[in-house]
Short mmCIF file of C-alpha atoms in Angstrom, two decimals:
data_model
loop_
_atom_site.label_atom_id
_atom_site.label_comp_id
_atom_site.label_asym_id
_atom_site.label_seq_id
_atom_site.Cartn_x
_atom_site.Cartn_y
_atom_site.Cartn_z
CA UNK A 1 45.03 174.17 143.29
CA UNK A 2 45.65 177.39 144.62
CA UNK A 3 48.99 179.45 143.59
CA UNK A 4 51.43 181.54 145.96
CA UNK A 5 49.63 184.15 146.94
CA UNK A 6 51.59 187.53 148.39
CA UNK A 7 50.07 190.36 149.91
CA UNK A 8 49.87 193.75 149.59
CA UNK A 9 50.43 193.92 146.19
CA UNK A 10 51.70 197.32 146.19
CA UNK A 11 52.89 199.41 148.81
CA UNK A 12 54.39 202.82 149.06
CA UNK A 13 56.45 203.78 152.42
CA UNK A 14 59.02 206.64 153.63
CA UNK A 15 62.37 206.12 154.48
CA UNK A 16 62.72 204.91 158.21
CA UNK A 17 59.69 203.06 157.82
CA UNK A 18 59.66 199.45 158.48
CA UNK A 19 57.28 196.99 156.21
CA UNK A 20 55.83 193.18 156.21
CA UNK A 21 55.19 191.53 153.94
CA UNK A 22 52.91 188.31 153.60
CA UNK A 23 53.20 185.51 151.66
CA UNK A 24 50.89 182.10 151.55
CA UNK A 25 52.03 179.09 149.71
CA UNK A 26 50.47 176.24 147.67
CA UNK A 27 49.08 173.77 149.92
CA UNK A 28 50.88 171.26 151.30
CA UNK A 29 54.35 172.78 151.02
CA UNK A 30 56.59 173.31 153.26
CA UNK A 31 59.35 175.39 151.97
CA UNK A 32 58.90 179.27 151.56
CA UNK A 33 61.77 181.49 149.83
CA UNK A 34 62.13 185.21 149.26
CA UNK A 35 63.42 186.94 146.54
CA UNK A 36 64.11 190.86 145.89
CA UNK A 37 64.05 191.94 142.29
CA UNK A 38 65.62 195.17 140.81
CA UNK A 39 66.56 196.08 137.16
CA UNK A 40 69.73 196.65 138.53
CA UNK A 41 70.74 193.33 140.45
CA UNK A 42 67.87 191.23 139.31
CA UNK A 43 66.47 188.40 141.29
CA UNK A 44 68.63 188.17 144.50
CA UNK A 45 67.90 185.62 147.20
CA UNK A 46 67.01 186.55 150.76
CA UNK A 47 66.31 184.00 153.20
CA UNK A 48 64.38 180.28 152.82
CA UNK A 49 62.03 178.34 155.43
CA UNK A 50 61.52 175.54 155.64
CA UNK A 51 59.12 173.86 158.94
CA UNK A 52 58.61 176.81 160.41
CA UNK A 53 63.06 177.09 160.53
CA UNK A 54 65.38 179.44 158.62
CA UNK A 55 67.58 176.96 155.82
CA UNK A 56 69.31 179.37 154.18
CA UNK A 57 70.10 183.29 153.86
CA UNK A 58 71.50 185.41 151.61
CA UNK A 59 73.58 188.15 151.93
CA UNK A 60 71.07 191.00 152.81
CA UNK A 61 71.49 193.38 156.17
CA UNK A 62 69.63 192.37 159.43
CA UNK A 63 66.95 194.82 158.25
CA UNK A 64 65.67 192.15 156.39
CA UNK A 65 63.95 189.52 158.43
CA UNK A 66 61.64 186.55 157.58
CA UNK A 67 59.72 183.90 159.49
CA UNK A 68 57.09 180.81 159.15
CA UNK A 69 54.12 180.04 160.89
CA UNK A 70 53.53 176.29 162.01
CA UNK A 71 50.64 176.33 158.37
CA UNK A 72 53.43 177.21 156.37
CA UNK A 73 52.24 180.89 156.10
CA UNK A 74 55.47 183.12 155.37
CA UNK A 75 56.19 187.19 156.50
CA UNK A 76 59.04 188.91 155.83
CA UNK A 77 60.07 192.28 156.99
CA UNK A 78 61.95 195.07 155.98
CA UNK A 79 62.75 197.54 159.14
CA UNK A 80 64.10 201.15 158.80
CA UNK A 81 63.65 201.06 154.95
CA UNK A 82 66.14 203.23 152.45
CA UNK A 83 65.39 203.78 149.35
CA UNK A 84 67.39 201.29 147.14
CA UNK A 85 65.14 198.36 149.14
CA UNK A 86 62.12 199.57 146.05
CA UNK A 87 61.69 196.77 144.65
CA UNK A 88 59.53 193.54 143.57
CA UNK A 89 59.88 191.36 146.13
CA UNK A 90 58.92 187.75 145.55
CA UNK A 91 57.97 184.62 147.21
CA UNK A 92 58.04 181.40 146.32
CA UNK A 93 57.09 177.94 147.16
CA UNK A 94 58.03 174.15 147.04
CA UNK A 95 57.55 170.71 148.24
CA UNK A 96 60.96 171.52 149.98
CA UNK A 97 62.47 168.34 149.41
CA UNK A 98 66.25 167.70 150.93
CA UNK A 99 69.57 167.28 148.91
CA UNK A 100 67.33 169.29 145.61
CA UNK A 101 67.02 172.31 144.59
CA UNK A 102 63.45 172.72 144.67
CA UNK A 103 60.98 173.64 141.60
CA UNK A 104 60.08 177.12 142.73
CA UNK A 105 56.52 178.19 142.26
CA UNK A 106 56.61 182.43 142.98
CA UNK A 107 53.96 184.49 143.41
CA UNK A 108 53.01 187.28 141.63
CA UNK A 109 55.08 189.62 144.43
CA UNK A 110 54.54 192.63 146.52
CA UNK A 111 55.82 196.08 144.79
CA UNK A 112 57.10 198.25 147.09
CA UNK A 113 58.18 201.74 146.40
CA UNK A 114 60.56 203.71 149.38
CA UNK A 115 59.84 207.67 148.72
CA UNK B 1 82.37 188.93 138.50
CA UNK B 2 78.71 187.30 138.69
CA UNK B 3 78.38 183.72 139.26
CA UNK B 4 75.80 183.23 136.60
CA UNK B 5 75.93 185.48 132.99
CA UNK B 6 73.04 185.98 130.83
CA UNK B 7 73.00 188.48 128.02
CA UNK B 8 69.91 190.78 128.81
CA UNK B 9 68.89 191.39 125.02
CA UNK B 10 66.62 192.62 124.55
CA UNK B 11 65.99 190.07 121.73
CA UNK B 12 63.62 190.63 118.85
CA UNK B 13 62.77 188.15 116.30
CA UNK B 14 60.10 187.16 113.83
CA UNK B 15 57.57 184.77 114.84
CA UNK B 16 58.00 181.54 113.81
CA UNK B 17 62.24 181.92 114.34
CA UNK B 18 64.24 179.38 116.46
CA UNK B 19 65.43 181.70 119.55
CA UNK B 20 68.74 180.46 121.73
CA UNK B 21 69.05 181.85 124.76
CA UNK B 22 72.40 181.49 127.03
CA UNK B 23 74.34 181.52 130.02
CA UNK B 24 77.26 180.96 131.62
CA UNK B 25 78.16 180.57 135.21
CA UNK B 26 81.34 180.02 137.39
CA UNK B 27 80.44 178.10 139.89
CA UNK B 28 81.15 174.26 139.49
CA UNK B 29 79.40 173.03 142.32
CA UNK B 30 75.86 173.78 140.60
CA UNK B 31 74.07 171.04 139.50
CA UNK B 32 70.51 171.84 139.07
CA UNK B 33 70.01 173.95 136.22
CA UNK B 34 66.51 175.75 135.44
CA UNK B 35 64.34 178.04 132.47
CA UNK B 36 61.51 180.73 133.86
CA UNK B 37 59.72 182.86 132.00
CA UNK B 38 58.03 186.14 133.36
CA UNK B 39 55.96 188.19 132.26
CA UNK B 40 55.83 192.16 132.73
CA UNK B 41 53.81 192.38 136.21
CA UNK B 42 54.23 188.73 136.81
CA UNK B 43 56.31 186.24 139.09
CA UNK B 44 58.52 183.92 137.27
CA UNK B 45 56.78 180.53 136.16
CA UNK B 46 59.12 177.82 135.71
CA UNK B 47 59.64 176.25 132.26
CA UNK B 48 62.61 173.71 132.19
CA UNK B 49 64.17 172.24 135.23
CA UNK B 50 67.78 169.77 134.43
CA UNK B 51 69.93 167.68 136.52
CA UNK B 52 73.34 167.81 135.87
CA UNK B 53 74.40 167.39 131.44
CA UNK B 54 72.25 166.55 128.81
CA UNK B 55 69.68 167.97 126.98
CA UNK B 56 65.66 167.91 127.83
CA UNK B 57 62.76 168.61 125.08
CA UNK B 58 59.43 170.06 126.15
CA UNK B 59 56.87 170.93 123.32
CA UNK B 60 58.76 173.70 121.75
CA UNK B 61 61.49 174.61 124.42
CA UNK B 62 64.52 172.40 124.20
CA UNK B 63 67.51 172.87 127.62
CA UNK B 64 70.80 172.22 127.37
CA UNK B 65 73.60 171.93 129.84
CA UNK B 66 76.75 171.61 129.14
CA UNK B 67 78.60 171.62 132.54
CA UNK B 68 82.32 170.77 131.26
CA UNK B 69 81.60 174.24 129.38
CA UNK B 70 79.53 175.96 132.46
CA UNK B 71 77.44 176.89 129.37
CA UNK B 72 73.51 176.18 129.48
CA UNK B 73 70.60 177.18 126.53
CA UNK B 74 67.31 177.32 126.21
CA UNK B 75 65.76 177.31 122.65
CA UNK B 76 62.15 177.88 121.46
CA UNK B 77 61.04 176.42 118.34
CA UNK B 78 58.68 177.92 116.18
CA UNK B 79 58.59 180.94 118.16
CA UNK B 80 55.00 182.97 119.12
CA UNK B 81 54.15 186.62 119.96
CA UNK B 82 53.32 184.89 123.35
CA UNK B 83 56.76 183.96 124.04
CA UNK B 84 57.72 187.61 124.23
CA UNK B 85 58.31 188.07 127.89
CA UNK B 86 61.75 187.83 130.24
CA UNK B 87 63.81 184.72 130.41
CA UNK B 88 65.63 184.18 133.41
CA UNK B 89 68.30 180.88 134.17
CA UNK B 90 68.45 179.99 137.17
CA UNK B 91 71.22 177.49 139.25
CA UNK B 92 72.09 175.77 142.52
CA UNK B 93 74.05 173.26 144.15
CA UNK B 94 73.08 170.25 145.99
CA UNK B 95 71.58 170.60 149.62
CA UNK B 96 70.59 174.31 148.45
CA UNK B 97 66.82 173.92 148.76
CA UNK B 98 65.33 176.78 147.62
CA UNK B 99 68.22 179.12 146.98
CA UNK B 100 68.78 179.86 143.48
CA UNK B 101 70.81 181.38 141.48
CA UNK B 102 69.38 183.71 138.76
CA UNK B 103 70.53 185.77 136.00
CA UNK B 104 69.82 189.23 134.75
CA UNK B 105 67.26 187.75 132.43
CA UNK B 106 66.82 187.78 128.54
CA UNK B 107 64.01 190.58 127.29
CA UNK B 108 62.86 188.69 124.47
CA UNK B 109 59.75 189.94 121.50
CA UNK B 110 58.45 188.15 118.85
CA UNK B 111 57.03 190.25 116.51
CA UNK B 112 53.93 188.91 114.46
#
């Protein structure tokens, strides 16, 4: 079975810049999460799909957007980019089941560097 | 202050040691309580997953949760140069889906 896969995996952009980023999940799930990592904050959530529907956010600035595509497919994107969004940013997986915290399965993430 | 603590180490031992790794959160309303491991240029892989108290044994990895202390562990037995990576805990409440709760992470080496 085929992992989380995330694409690019590295990316450099310029400040004021926007960026997507793509992420495909294990077959047959449903749910789709983002994470940004930093060595400074560490893995912070961003937003969760689930169906093709936003579940949860966290507490990032409208810059950051996300959405799902009716096969589950995942983008998110990162408009008018500053330089503390360089980071690792992750995605990750599950069945998505309700009322559980679901066994996340990330991908190997997209690197991107803001010069 | 952060809702879940972890000591970031780094942590170097000998192979073959018992490692403990630990944190402690705030939040009373988690109740799913998880181990990943990652390695340098690598997305987290998860290792333990717990519901709620009580301990859980995999192979050489043993979780705890202790939730009347908000304290959980993670120990590796008999520990291997291929352990040496980042450990990160994770957390989250009911109805959270996939929004966890991580901390900084734990650098650990085992030297051979």
């Amino acid at each position: 079975k085929a992992g989380v896969t995330q694409t690019p995996r590295y990316l450099i952009k310029t400040r004021g810049q926007q960026v997507t980023l793509s992420c495909s999940p294990i077959s047959g799930h449903r749910s789709v999460s983002w994470y940004q990592q930093t060595p400074g904050q560490g893995l912070q959530f961003l937003f969760e799909y689930f169906s093709e529907t936003q579940r949860n956010k966290g507490n990032f600035p409208g810059r950051f957007s996300g959405r799902q595509f009716s096969n589950s497919r995942s983008e998110m994107n990162v408009s008018t980019l500053e330089l503390g969004d360089s980071a690792l940013y992750l995605c990750a997986s599950s069945a998505g089941l309700a009322g559980a915290a679901g066994e996340l399965f990330f991908g190997e993430g997209s690197r991107l560097t803001v010069l | 202050q952060k809702e879940v603590e972890q000591d970031p180490g780094p942590l170097s031992v000998p192979e073959g040691a018992i490692v403990s790794l630990n944190c402690t959160y705030s939040n009373s309303a988690f109740q799913y309580f998880m181990w990943y491991r990652q390695y340098s240029r690598k997305g987290p892989e998860l290792l333990m997953y717990t519901y709620s108290s009580g301990n859980k044994e995999d192979g050489r990895f043993t979780a705890q949760v202790d939730k009347s202390s908000k304290y959980i562990s993670l120990f590796i037995r008999d520990s291997q140069p291929s352990d040496s990576a980042t450990y990160l805990c994770a957390m989250s409440g009911a109805n959270q889906g996939g929004k966890l709760i991580f901390g900084q992470g734990t650098e650990l080496s085992v030297k051979p």
